[in-house]
mmCIF file of C-alpha atoms in Angstrom:
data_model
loop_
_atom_site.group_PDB
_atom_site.id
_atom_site.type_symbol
_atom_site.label_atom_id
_atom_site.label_comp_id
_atom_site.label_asym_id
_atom_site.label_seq_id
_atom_site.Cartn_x
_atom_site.Cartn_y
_atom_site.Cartn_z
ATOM 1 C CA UNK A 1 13.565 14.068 -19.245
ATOM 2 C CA UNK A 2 12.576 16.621 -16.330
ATOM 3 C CA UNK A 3 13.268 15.672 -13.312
ATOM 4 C CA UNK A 4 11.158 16.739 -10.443
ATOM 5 C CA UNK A 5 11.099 16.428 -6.795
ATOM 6 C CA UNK A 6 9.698 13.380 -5.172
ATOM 7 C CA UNK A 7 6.129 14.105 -3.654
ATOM 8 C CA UNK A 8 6.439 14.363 0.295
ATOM 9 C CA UNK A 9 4.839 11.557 1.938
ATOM 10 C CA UNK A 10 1.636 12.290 3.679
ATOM 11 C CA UNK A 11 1.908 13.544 7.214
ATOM 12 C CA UNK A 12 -0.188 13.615 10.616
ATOM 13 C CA UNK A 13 0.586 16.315 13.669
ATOM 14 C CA UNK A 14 -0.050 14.160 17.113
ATOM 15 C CA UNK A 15 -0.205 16.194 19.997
ATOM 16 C CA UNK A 16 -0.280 14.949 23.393
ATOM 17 C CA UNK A 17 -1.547 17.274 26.557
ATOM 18 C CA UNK A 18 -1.765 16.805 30.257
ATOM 19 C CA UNK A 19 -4.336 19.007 31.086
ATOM 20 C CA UNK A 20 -4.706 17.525 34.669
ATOM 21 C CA UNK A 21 -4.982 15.121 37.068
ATOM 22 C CA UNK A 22 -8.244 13.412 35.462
ATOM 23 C CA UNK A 23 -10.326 13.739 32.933
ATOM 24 C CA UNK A 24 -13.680 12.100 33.055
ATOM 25 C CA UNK A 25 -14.829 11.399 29.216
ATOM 26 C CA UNK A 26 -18.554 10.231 30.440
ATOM 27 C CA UNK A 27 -21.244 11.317 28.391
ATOM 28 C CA UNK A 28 -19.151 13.089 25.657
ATOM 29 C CA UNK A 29 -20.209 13.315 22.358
ATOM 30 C CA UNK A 30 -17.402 15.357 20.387
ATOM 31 C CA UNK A 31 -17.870 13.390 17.181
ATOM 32 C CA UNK A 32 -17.962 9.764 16.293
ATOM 33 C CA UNK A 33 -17.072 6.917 18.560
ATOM 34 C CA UNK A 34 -13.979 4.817 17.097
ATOM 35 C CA UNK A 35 -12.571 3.309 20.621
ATOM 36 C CA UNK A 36 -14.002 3.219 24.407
ATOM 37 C CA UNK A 37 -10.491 2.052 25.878
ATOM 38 C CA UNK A 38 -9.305 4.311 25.711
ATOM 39 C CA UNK A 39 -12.543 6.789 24.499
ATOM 40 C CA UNK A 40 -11.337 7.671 20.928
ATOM 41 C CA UNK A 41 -13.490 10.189 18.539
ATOM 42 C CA UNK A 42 -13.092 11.109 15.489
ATOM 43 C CA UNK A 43 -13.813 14.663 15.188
ATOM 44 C CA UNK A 44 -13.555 16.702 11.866
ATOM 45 C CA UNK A 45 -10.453 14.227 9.788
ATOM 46 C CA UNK A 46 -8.337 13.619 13.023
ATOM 47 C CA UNK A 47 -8.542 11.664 15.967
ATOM 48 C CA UNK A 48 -9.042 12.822 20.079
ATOM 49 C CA UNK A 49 -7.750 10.309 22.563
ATOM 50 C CA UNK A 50 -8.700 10.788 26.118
ATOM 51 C CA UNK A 51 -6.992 9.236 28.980
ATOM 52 C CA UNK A 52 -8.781 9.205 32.349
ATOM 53 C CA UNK A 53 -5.332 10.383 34.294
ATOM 54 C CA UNK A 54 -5.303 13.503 32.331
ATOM 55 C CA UNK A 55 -4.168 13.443 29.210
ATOM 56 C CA UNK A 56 -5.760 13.672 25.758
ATOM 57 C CA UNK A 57 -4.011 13.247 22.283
ATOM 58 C CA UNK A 58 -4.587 15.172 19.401
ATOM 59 C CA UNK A 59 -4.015 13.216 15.937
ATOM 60 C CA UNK A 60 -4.080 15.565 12.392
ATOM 61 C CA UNK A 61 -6.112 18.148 14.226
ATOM 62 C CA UNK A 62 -6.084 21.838 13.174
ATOM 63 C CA UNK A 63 -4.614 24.394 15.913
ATOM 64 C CA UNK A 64 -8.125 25.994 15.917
ATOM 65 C CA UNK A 65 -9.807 22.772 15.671
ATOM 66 C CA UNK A 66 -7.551 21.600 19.165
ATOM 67 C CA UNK A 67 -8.759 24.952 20.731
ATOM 68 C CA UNK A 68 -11.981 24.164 20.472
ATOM 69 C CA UNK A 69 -11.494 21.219 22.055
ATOM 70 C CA UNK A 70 -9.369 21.686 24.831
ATOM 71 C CA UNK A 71 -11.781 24.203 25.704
ATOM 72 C CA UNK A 72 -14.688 21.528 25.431
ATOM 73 C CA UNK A 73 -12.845 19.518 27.739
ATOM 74 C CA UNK A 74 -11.824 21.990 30.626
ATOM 75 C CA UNK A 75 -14.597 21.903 32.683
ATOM 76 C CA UNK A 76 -14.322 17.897 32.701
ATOM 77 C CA UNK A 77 -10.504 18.165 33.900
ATOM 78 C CA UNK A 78 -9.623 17.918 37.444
ATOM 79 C CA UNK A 79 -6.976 19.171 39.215
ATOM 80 C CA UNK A 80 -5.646 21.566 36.043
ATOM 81 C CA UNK A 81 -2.580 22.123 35.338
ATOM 82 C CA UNK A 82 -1.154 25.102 34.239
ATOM 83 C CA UNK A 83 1.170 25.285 31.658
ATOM 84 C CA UNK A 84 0.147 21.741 30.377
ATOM 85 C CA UNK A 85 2.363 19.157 30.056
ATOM 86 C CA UNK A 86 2.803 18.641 26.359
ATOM 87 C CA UNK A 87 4.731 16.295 23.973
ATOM 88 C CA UNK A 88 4.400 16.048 20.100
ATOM 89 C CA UNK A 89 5.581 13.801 17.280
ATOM 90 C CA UNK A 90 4.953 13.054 13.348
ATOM 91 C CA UNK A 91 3.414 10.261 12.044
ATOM 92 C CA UNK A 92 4.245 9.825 8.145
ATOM 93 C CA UNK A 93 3.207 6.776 5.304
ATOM 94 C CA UNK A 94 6.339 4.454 4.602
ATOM 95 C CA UNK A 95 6.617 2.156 1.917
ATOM 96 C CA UNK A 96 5.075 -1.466 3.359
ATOM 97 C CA UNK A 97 4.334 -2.697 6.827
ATOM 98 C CA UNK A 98 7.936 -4.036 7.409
ATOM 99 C CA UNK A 99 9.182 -1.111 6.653
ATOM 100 C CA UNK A 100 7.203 0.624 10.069
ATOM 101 C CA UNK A 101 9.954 1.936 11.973
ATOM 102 C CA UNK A 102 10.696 4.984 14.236
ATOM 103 C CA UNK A 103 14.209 6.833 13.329
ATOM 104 C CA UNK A 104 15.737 8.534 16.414
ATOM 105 C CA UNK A 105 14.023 12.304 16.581
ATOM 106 C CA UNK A 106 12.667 11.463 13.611
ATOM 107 C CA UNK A 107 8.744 11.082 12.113
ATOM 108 C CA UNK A 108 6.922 7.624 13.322
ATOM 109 C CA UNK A 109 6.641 5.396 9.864
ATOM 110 C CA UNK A 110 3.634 4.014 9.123
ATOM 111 C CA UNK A 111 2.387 1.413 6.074
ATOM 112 C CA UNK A 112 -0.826 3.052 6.718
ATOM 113 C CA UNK A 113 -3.104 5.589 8.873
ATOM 114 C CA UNK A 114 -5.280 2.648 10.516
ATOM 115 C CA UNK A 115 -7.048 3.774 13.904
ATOM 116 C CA UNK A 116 -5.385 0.947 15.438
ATOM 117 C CA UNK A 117 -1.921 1.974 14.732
ATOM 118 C CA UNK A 118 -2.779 5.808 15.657
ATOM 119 C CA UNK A 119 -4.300 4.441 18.925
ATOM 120 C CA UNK A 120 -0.829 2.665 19.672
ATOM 121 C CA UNK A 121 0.744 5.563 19.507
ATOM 122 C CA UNK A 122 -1.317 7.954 21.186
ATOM 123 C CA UNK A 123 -1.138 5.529 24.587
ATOM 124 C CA UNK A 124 2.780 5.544 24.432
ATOM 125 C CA UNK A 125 2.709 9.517 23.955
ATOM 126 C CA UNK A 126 0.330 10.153 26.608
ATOM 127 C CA UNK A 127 2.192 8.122 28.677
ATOM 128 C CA UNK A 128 5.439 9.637 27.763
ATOM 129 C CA UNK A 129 3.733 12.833 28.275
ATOM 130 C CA UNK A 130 2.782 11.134 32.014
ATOM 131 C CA UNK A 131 5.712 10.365 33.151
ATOM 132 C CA UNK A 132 7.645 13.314 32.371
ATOM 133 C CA UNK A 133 4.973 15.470 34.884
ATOM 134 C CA UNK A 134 5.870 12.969 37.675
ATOM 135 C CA UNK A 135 9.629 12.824 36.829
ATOM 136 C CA UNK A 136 9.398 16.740 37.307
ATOM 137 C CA UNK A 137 7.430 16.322 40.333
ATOM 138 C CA UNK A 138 10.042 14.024 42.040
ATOM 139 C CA UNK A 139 12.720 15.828 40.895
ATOM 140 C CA UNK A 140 11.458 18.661 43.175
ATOM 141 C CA UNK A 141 10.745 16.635 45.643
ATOM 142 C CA UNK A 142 14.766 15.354 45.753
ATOM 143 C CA UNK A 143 15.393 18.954 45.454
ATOM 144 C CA UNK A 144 13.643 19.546 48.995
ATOM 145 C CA UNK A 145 14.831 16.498 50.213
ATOM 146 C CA UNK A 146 18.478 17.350 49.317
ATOM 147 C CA UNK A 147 19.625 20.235 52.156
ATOM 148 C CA UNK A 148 17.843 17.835 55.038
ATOM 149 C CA UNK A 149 20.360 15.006 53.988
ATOM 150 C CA UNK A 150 22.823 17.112 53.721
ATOM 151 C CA UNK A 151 22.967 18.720 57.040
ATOM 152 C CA UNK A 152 22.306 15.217 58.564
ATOM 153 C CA UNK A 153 25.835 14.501 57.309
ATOM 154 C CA UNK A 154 27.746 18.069 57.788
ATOM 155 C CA UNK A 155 26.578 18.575 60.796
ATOM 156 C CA UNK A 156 24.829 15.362 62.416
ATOM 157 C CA UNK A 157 21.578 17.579 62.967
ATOM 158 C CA UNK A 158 18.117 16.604 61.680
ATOM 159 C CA UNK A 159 15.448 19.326 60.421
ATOM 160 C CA UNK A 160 12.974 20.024 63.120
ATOM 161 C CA UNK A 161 10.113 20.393 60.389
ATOM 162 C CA UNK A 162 8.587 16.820 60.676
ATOM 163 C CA UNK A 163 5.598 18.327 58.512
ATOM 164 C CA UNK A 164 7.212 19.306 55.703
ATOM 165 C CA UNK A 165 8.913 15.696 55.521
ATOM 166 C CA UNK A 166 5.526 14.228 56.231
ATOM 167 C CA UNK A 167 4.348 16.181 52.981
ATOM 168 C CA UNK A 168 7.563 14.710 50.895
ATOM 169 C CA UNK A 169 6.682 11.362 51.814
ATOM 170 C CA UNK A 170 2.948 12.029 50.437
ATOM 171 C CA UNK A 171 3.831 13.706 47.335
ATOM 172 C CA UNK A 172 6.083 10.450 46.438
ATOM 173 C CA UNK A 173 2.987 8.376 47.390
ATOM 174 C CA UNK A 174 0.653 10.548 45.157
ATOM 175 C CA UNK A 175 3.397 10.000 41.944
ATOM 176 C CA UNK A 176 3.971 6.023 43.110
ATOM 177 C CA UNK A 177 -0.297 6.282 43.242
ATOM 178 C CA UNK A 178 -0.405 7.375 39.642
ATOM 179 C CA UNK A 179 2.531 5.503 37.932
ATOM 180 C CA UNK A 180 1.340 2.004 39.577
ATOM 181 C CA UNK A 181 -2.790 2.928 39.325
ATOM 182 C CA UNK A 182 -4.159 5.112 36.927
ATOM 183 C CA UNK A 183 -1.338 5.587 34.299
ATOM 184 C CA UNK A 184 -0.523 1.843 34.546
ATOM 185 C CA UNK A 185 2.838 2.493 32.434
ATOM 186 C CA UNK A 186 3.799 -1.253 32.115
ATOM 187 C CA UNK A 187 0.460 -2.871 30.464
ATOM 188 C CA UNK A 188 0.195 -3.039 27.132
ATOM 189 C CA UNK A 189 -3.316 -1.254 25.323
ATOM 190 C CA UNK A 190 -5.989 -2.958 25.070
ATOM 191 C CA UNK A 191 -5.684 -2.791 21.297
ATOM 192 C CA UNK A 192 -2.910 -5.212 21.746
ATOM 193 C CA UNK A 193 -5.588 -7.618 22.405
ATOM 194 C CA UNK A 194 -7.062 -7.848 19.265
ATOM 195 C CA UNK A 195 -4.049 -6.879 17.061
ATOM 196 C CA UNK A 196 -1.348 -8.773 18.526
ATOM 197 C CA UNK A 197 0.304 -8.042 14.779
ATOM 198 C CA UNK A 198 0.557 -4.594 15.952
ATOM 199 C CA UNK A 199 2.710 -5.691 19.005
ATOM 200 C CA UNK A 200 5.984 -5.553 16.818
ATOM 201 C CA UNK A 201 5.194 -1.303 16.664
ATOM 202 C CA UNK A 202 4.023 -0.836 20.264
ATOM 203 C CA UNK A 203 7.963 -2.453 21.305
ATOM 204 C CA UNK A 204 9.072 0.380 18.514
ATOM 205 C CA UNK A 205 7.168 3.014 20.637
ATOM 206 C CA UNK A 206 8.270 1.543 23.824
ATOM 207 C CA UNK A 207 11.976 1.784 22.958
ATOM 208 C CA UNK A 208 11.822 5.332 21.527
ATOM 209 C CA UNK A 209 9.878 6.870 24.460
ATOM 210 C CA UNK A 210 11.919 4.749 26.369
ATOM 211 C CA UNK A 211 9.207 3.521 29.100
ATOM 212 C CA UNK A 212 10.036 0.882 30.481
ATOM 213 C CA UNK A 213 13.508 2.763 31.778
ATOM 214 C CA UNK A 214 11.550 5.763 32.748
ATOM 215 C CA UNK A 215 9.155 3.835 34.624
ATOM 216 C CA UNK A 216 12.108 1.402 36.444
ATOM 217 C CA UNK A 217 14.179 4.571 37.251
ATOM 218 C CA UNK A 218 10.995 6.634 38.476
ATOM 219 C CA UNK A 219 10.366 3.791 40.886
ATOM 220 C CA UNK A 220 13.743 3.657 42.020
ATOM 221 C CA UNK A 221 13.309 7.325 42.734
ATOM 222 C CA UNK A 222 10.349 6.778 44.682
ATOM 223 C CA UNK A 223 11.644 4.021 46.714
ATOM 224 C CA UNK A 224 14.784 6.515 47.548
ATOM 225 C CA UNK A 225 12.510 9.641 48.683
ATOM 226 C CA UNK A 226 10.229 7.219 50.592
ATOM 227 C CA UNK A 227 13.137 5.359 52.622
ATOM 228 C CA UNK A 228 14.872 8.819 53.191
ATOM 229 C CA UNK A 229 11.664 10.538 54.794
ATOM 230 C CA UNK A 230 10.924 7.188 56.731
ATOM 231 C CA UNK A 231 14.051 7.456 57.876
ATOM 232 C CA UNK A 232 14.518 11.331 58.985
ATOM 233 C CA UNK A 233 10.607 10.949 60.282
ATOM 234 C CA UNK A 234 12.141 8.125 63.085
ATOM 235 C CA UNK A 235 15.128 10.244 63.831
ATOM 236 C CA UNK A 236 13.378 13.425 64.875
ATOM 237 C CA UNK A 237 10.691 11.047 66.418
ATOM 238 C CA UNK A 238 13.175 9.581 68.397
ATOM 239 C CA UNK A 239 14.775 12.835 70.031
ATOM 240 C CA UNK A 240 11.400 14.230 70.766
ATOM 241 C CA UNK A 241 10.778 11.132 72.682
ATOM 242 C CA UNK A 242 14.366 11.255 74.393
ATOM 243 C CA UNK A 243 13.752 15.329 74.877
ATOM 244 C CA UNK A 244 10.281 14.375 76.411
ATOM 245 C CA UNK A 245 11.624 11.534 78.668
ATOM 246 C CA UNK A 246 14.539 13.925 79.993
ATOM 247 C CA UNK A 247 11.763 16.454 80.863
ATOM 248 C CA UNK A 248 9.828 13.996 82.685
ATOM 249 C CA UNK A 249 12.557 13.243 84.453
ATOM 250 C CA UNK A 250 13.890 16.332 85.249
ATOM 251 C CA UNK A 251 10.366 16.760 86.785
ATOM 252 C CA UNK A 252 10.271 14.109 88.836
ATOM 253 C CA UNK A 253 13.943 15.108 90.446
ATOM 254 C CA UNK A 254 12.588 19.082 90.431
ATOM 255 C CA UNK A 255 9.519 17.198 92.814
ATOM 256 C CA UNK A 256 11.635 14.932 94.873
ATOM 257 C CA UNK A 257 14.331 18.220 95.629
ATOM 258 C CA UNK A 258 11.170 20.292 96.624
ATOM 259 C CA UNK A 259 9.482 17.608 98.546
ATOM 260 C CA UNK A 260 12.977 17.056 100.712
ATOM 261 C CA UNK A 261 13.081 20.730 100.916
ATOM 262 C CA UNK A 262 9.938 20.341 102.903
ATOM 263 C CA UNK A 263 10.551 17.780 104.649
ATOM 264 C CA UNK A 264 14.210 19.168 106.222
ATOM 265 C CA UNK A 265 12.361 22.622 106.412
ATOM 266 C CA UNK A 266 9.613 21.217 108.724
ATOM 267 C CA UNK A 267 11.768 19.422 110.879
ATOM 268 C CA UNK A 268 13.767 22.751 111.146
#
């Protein structure tokens, strides 16, 4: 009997971009309508997902075909980044529905290539894909944050640059803005919703892309950088004002010795 190789099972290439800060999907028409939360299109036999904080996912696109419409896109991005922040996976036909599972580094199973399911996946990418920009981002920020600590406990001294600690303390508030506003990490998709059967896969995704302990440590982060500049921002606040009262007072003595000098040097 010959014996030949099993067919592979059918495939689909997801691609997930950060292209910026927003993007604002109003009034585009890149092919046919399949969701409007998020906006979802069907262009050539893939799918384009576009998230307003910046990221849109690419499902079984060509490489030209994504091109074409990353380009389409760019003048509707704000704030671009450059390189993009970028995170891909497989999505690949199982056997049955309870087979759907997710095998560590491995290809997302699927019992079928429903919109739904593909629109599951593209908001835990994209917000996989979020989170690692704004884990990046506060790393550099602990980074900066680092040496100030550091010489506060060597050498008991405080850095004199209360604007550069001013800007770490915004740049935590612009990540803490995203994670808790626009990206909205911890709510489920609005897919959910209407196919709570679905909700089974979305944990799946959750506990692969680990989100959940991304978002709590990211937080944790945040709090850290935030308490830290608070606190350096009171210190140097507080010798400027002891600097400023010993000034005034060394005035007022620096009067009162020339005003006696006057006073002895008239009766004189």
């Amino acid at each position: 009997m010959p014996t030949g190789k099993p067919e592979a099972a059918p495939t689909l290439r997801i691609r997930a971009l950060m292209l910026g800060d927003r993007i604002n999907p109003s009034g585009l028409e890149i092919g046919s309508l399949v969701s409007s939360a998020p906006v979802a299109f069907r262009v050539h036999a893939g799918l384009a997902v576009i998230f307003r904080y910046g990221v849109v996912v690419l499902i079984g696109l060509l490489p030209s075909e994504e091109k074409v419409l990353i380009d389409t896109l760019k003048p509707r991005v704000t704030g671009e980044l450059s390189p993009y922040e970028e995170e891909t996976a497989l999505a690949q036909l199982c056997n049955d529905e309870g087979a759907e599972a997710i095998q560590p580094g491995g290809p997302i199973c699927l019992s079928k290539f429903s919109d739904d399911r593909l629109l599951l996946i593209a908001d835990a990418l994209a917000k996989s894909t979020s989170l690692a920009r704004d884990e990046r981002r506060v790393a550099a920020v602990f980074d900066v944050i680092e040496p100030f600590a550091r010489e506060l406990a060597e050498r008991g001294r405080t850095p004199r640059r209360r604007k550069g600690i001013l800007q770490l303390i915004g740049n935590a508030l612009l990540v803490q803005q995203r994670v808790a506003g626009r990206v909205a990490i911890a709510e489920k998709p609005d897919v959910l919703w209407e196919k709570p059967e679905l909700d089974r896969l979305y944990a799946r995704l959750e506990d692969e892309y680990e989100l959940k302990e991304r978002l709590d440590t990211l937080e944790r982060k945040l709090t850290a950088i935030s308490e830290t500049a608070n606190a350096l921002t009171d210190i140097i606040d507080t010798q400027r004002s002891l600097r400023l009262e010993v000034a005034v007072v060394v005035l007022i003595v620096i009067e009162v010795v020339i005003g006696l000098v006057q006073i002895f040097g008239g009766v004189h």
